[in-house]
Amino acid sequence: MLQKNFSGYIFETGTDEAGRGCLAGPVTAAAVILPANFENEFLNDSKQLSEKTRESLKPIIEENAVCFAVTHLHPDEIDEINILNASMKGMQECILKLKQQPEFIIVDGNRMLNAKLGLKNTCGKQFSASEIEFLKSIPNQSIIKGDSKFLSIAAASVLAKTYRDEFMNEIHKEFPMYNWKQNKGYPTKEHREAIRKYGTTKYHRMSFRLLPEQLELDFLEQ
């Protein structure tokens, strides 16, 4: 059983992301506040769970959470501010969306949530001065492998993964030749062979090394 709380605060928020290593699609972040009495013997780091288990946990988390939020950051923004900053910005946006103000935030990984705020980018949401101050005001702690240690981070990892998978299933219908329904945009051999054959789409991250060798790629229009 994972731990319920790190800080001792009632409204402690766990946050995590999914899709950081993908070649296509968004990086998706989630934040979750769970009630103090929440328990689930199956909840764990989403990477350790089967797709079926993740899908069964999603409604349980949503129905029992004090509140939750999910955010997609798309390839144009990832390419502009880089994937690390995009991952953190996605989690920051989730915190701003929560209906209950967090008293403390625990973040999966080794980087504090408010390490970099207010990036000047042309894509996606722009933080206001008041939003930046709000994010800075909430104490937070990064926890290495936190998604396998704390329930709220694990819950965030499940929501991030399931919502991102749903998004990839939808855009698979638009570009089925990449088989995103199966590979979810990760750098599988099949995905890279499709990039080699068909070129890139608006959903590919052009700042990533899409093929092992440097090749010119054609861009597929919608």
Coordinates of C-alpha atoms in Angstrom, one line a residue:
M1 CA 0.0 0.0 0.0
L2 CA 1.3 3.4 -0.9
Q3 CA 1.6 6.3 1.6
K4 CA -1.3 8.7 1.9
N5 CA 0.5 11.9 2.8
F6 CA 3.9 13.5 2.9
S7 CA 3.4 16.9 4.4
G8 CA 0.7 16.5 7.0
Y9 CA -1.5 19.0 5.2
I10 CA -5.1 18.0 4.5
F11 CA -5.1 19.4 0.9
E12 CA -1.9 17.9 -0.3
T13 CA -1.8 17.6 -4.1
G14 CA 0.1 15.0 -6.1
T15 CA 1.2 15.8 -9.6
D16 CA 2.8 13.9 -12.5
E17 CA 3.1 13.8 -16.3
A18 CA 3.0 11.2 -19.1
G19 CA 4.4 11.2 -22.6
R20 CA 7.7 12.9 -22.0
G21 CA 9.7 10.5 -24.1
C22 CA 7.3 10.4 -27.1
L23 CA 8.0 11.5 -30.6
A24 CA 4.4 12.6 -31.3
G25 CA 1.5 13.9 -29.3
P26 CA 1.2 16.1 -26.2
V27 CA 2.9 15.7 -22.9
T28 CA 0.0 15.4 -20.4
A29 CA 0.0 16.4 -16.8
A30 CA -2.4 15.8 -14.0
A31 CA -2.8 17.0 -10.4
V32 CA -5.0 15.2 -7.8
I33 CA -6.1 15.9 -4.2
L34 CA -7.3 12.7 -2.5
P35 CA -9.4 12.6 0.7
A36 CA -7.6 11.5 3.8
N37 CA -9.6 8.2 3.9
F38 CA -8.9 7.2 0.3
E39 CA -7.5 3.7 -0.1
N40 CA -7.0 1.4 -3.1
E41 CA -4.8 -1.7 -3.1
F42 CA -4.3 -1.6 -6.9
L43 CA -3.2 2.0 -7.3
N44 CA 0.4 2.4 -8.2
D45 CA 2.7 4.1 -10.7
S46 CA 0.9 3.9 -14.0
K47 CA 3.9 2.4 -15.7
Q48 CA 3.6 -0.6 -13.4
L49 CA -0.1 -1.2 -14.3
S50 CA -1.8 -2.8 -17.2
E51 CA -4.0 -0.7 -19.5
K52 CA -7.0 -2.5 -18.2
T53 CA -6.1 -1.7 -14.6
R54 CA -5.4 1.9 -15.4
E55 CA -8.8 2.3 -17.2
S56 CA -10.6 0.7 -14.2
L57 CA -8.8 3.1 -11.8
K58 CA -9.6 6.3 -13.7
P59 CA -13.3 6.6 -12.7
I60 CA -12.5 5.5 -9.1
I61 CA -9.9 8.4 -8.8
E62 CA -12.2 10.9 -10.5
E63 CA -15.3 10.0 -8.4
N64 CA -13.4 9.9 -5.1
A65 CA -10.9 12.8 -5.4
V66 CA -11.5 16.1 -3.7
C67 CA -10.6 17.5 -7.1
F68 CA -8.4 16.9 -10.0
A69 CA -7.2 18.5 -13.2
V70 CA -5.5 17.4 -16.5
T71 CA -3.6 19.4 -19.0
H72 CA -2.2 18.6 -22.5
L73 CA 0.8 20.6 -23.7
H74 CA 1.1 20.2 -27.5
P75 CA 4.1 19.7 -29.8
D76 CA 4.4 23.4 -30.8
E77 CA 4.8 24.4 -27.2
I78 CA 7.1 21.5 -26.4
D79 CA 9.3 22.5 -29.4
E80 CA 9.4 26.1 -28.2
I81 CA 10.2 25.7 -24.5
N82 CA 11.6 22.1 -24.5
I83 CA 10.1 19.0 -23.0
L84 CA 11.4 19.4 -19.5
N85 CA 9.9 22.9 -19.2
A86 CA 6.7 21.7 -20.9
S87 CA 6.3 18.9 -18.4
M88 CA 6.7 21.2 -15.5
K89 CA 4.4 23.9 -17.1
G90 CA 1.7 21.3 -17.6
M91 CA 1.8 20.4 -13.9
Q92 CA 1.7 24.1 -13.0
E93 CA -1.3 24.6 -15.2
C94 CA -3.1 21.7 -13.5
I95 CA -2.5 23.3 -10.1
L96 CA -4.1 26.5 -11.3
K97 CA -7.2 24.6 -12.5
L98 CA -7.9 22.8 -9.2
K99 CA -11.2 23.8 -7.5
Q100 CA -9.6 23.4 -4.1
Q101 CA -6.5 25.5 -3.3
P102 CA -3.6 23.1 -2.5
E103 CA -1.8 23.6 0.8
F104 CA 1.2 21.5 -0.3
I105 CA 2.3 19.9 -3.5
I106 CA 4.3 16.7 -4.0
V107 CA 5.9 16.3 -7.5
D108 CA 7.2 13.1 -9.1
G109 CA 10.8 13.5 -10.0
N110 CA 13.8 15.6 -8.8
R111 CA 12.7 19.1 -9.8
M112 CA 10.7 21.5 -7.7
L113 CA 7.4 22.6 -9.3
N114 CA 8.1 26.3 -9.1
A115 CA 11.7 26.0 -10.3
K116 CA 10.9 28.0 -13.4
L117 CA 7.8 30.1 -13.8
G118 CA 6.5 32.6 -16.3
L119 CA 8.3 31.4 -19.4
K120 CA 7.9 33.9 -22.3
N121 CA 6.6 31.7 -25.0
T122 CA 4.2 32.3 -27.9
C123 CA 2.3 29.0 -27.7
G124 CA -0.1 27.9 -25.0
K125 CA -1.1 29.5 -21.8
Q126 CA 0.7 32.6 -20.5
F127 CA 0.8 32.9 -16.7
S128 CA -0.3 36.2 -15.2
A129 CA 1.8 37.8 -12.4
S130 CA -0.8 36.8 -9.9
E131 CA -0.8 33.2 -11.1
I132 CA 3.0 33.1 -10.8
E133 CA 2.8 34.5 -7.2
F134 CA 0.1 32.0 -6.4
L135 CA 2.2 29.0 -7.6
K136 CA 5.3 30.4 -5.7
S137 CA 3.3 30.6 -2.5
I138 CA 2.5 26.9 -2.3
P139 CA 5.2 24.8 -0.6
N140 CA 6.2 21.8 -2.7
Q141 CA 8.5 18.8 -2.6
S142 CA 9.9 16.8 -5.4
I143 CA 10.1 13.0 -4.7
I144 CA 12.1 10.7 -6.8
K145 CA 9.9 7.8 -7.9
G146 CA 7.1 9.5 -6.0
D147 CA 4.5 7.8 -8.3
S148 CA 5.4 4.5 -6.6
K149 CA 5.5 5.9 -3.1
F150 CA 2.5 8.2 -2.6
L151 CA -1.2 7.6 -3.6
S152 CA -1.9 11.1 -4.9
I153 CA 1.1 11.1 -7.2
A154 CA 0.2 7.6 -8.4
A155 CA -3.4 8.8 -9.0
A156 CA -2.0 11.8 -11.0
S157 CA 0.2 9.4 -13.1
V158 CA -2.9 7.2 -13.9
L159 CA -5.0 10.2 -15.0
A160 CA -2.1 11.7 -17.1
K161 CA -1.5 8.4 -18.8
T162 CA -5.2 7.5 -19.5
Y163 CA -6.1 11.0 -20.7
R164 CA -3.0 11.0 -23.0
D165 CA -3.8 7.6 -24.3
E166 CA -7.4 8.7 -25.2
F167 CA -5.9 11.7 -27.1
M168 CA -3.5 9.4 -29.0
N169 CA -6.4 7.1 -29.9
E170 CA -8.3 10.0 -31.3
I171 CA -5.5 11.4 -33.5
H172 CA -4.8 7.8 -34.7
K173 CA -8.0 8.1 -36.7
E174 CA -6.6 11.0 -38.5
F175 CA -3.2 9.5 -39.2
P176 CA -3.6 5.7 -38.9
M177 CA -0.4 4.9 -40.7
Y178 CA 1.6 5.7 -37.6
N179 CA -0.4 3.3 -35.4
W180 CA -0.6 5.7 -32.5
K181 CA -3.5 3.6 -31.1
Q182 CA -0.9 1.0 -30.3
N183 CA 2.4 2.8 -29.7
K184 CA 0.9 6.0 -28.3
G185 CA 3.6 8.1 -30.0
Y186 CA 6.6 6.4 -28.4
P187 CA 9.8 5.8 -30.5
T188 CA 9.0 2.2 -31.4
K189 CA 10.6 0.7 -34.5
E190 CA 7.2 0.6 -36.2
H191 CA 6.6 4.3 -35.5
R192 CA 10.0 5.3 -36.8
E193 CA 9.6 3.3 -39.9
A194 CA 6.3 5.1 -40.6
I195 CA 8.0 8.4 -40.1
R196 CA 10.7 7.3 -42.6
K197 CA 8.0 6.3 -45.1
Y198 CA 5.3 9.0 -44.7
G199 CA 7.2 11.9 -43.2
T200 CA 6.0 14.0 -40.2
T201 CA 2.6 15.4 -39.1
K202 CA 1.5 18.4 -37.1
Y203 CA 1.5 16.1 -34.1
H204 CA 5.2 15.3 -34.3
R205 CA 7.7 17.0 -32.0
M206 CA 10.2 18.5 -34.5
S207 CA 12.7 19.3 -31.8
F208 CA 13.1 15.6 -31.1
R209 CA 15.4 13.2 -33.0
L210 CA 12.6 11.5 -34.9
L211 CA 15.0 9.1 -36.8
P212 CA 18.3 7.6 -35.7
E213 CA 20.1 9.2 -38.6
Q214 CA 19.6 12.8 -39.8
L215 CA 17.2 12.8 -42.7
E216 CA 15.0 15.4 -44.3
L217 CA 11.4 14.7 -43.6
D218 CA 8.3 15.7 -45.5
F219 CA 5.5 17.3 -43.5
L220 CA 2.0 15.8 -44.0
E221 CA -0.8 18.4 -44.2
Q222 CA -4.1 17.7 -42.3

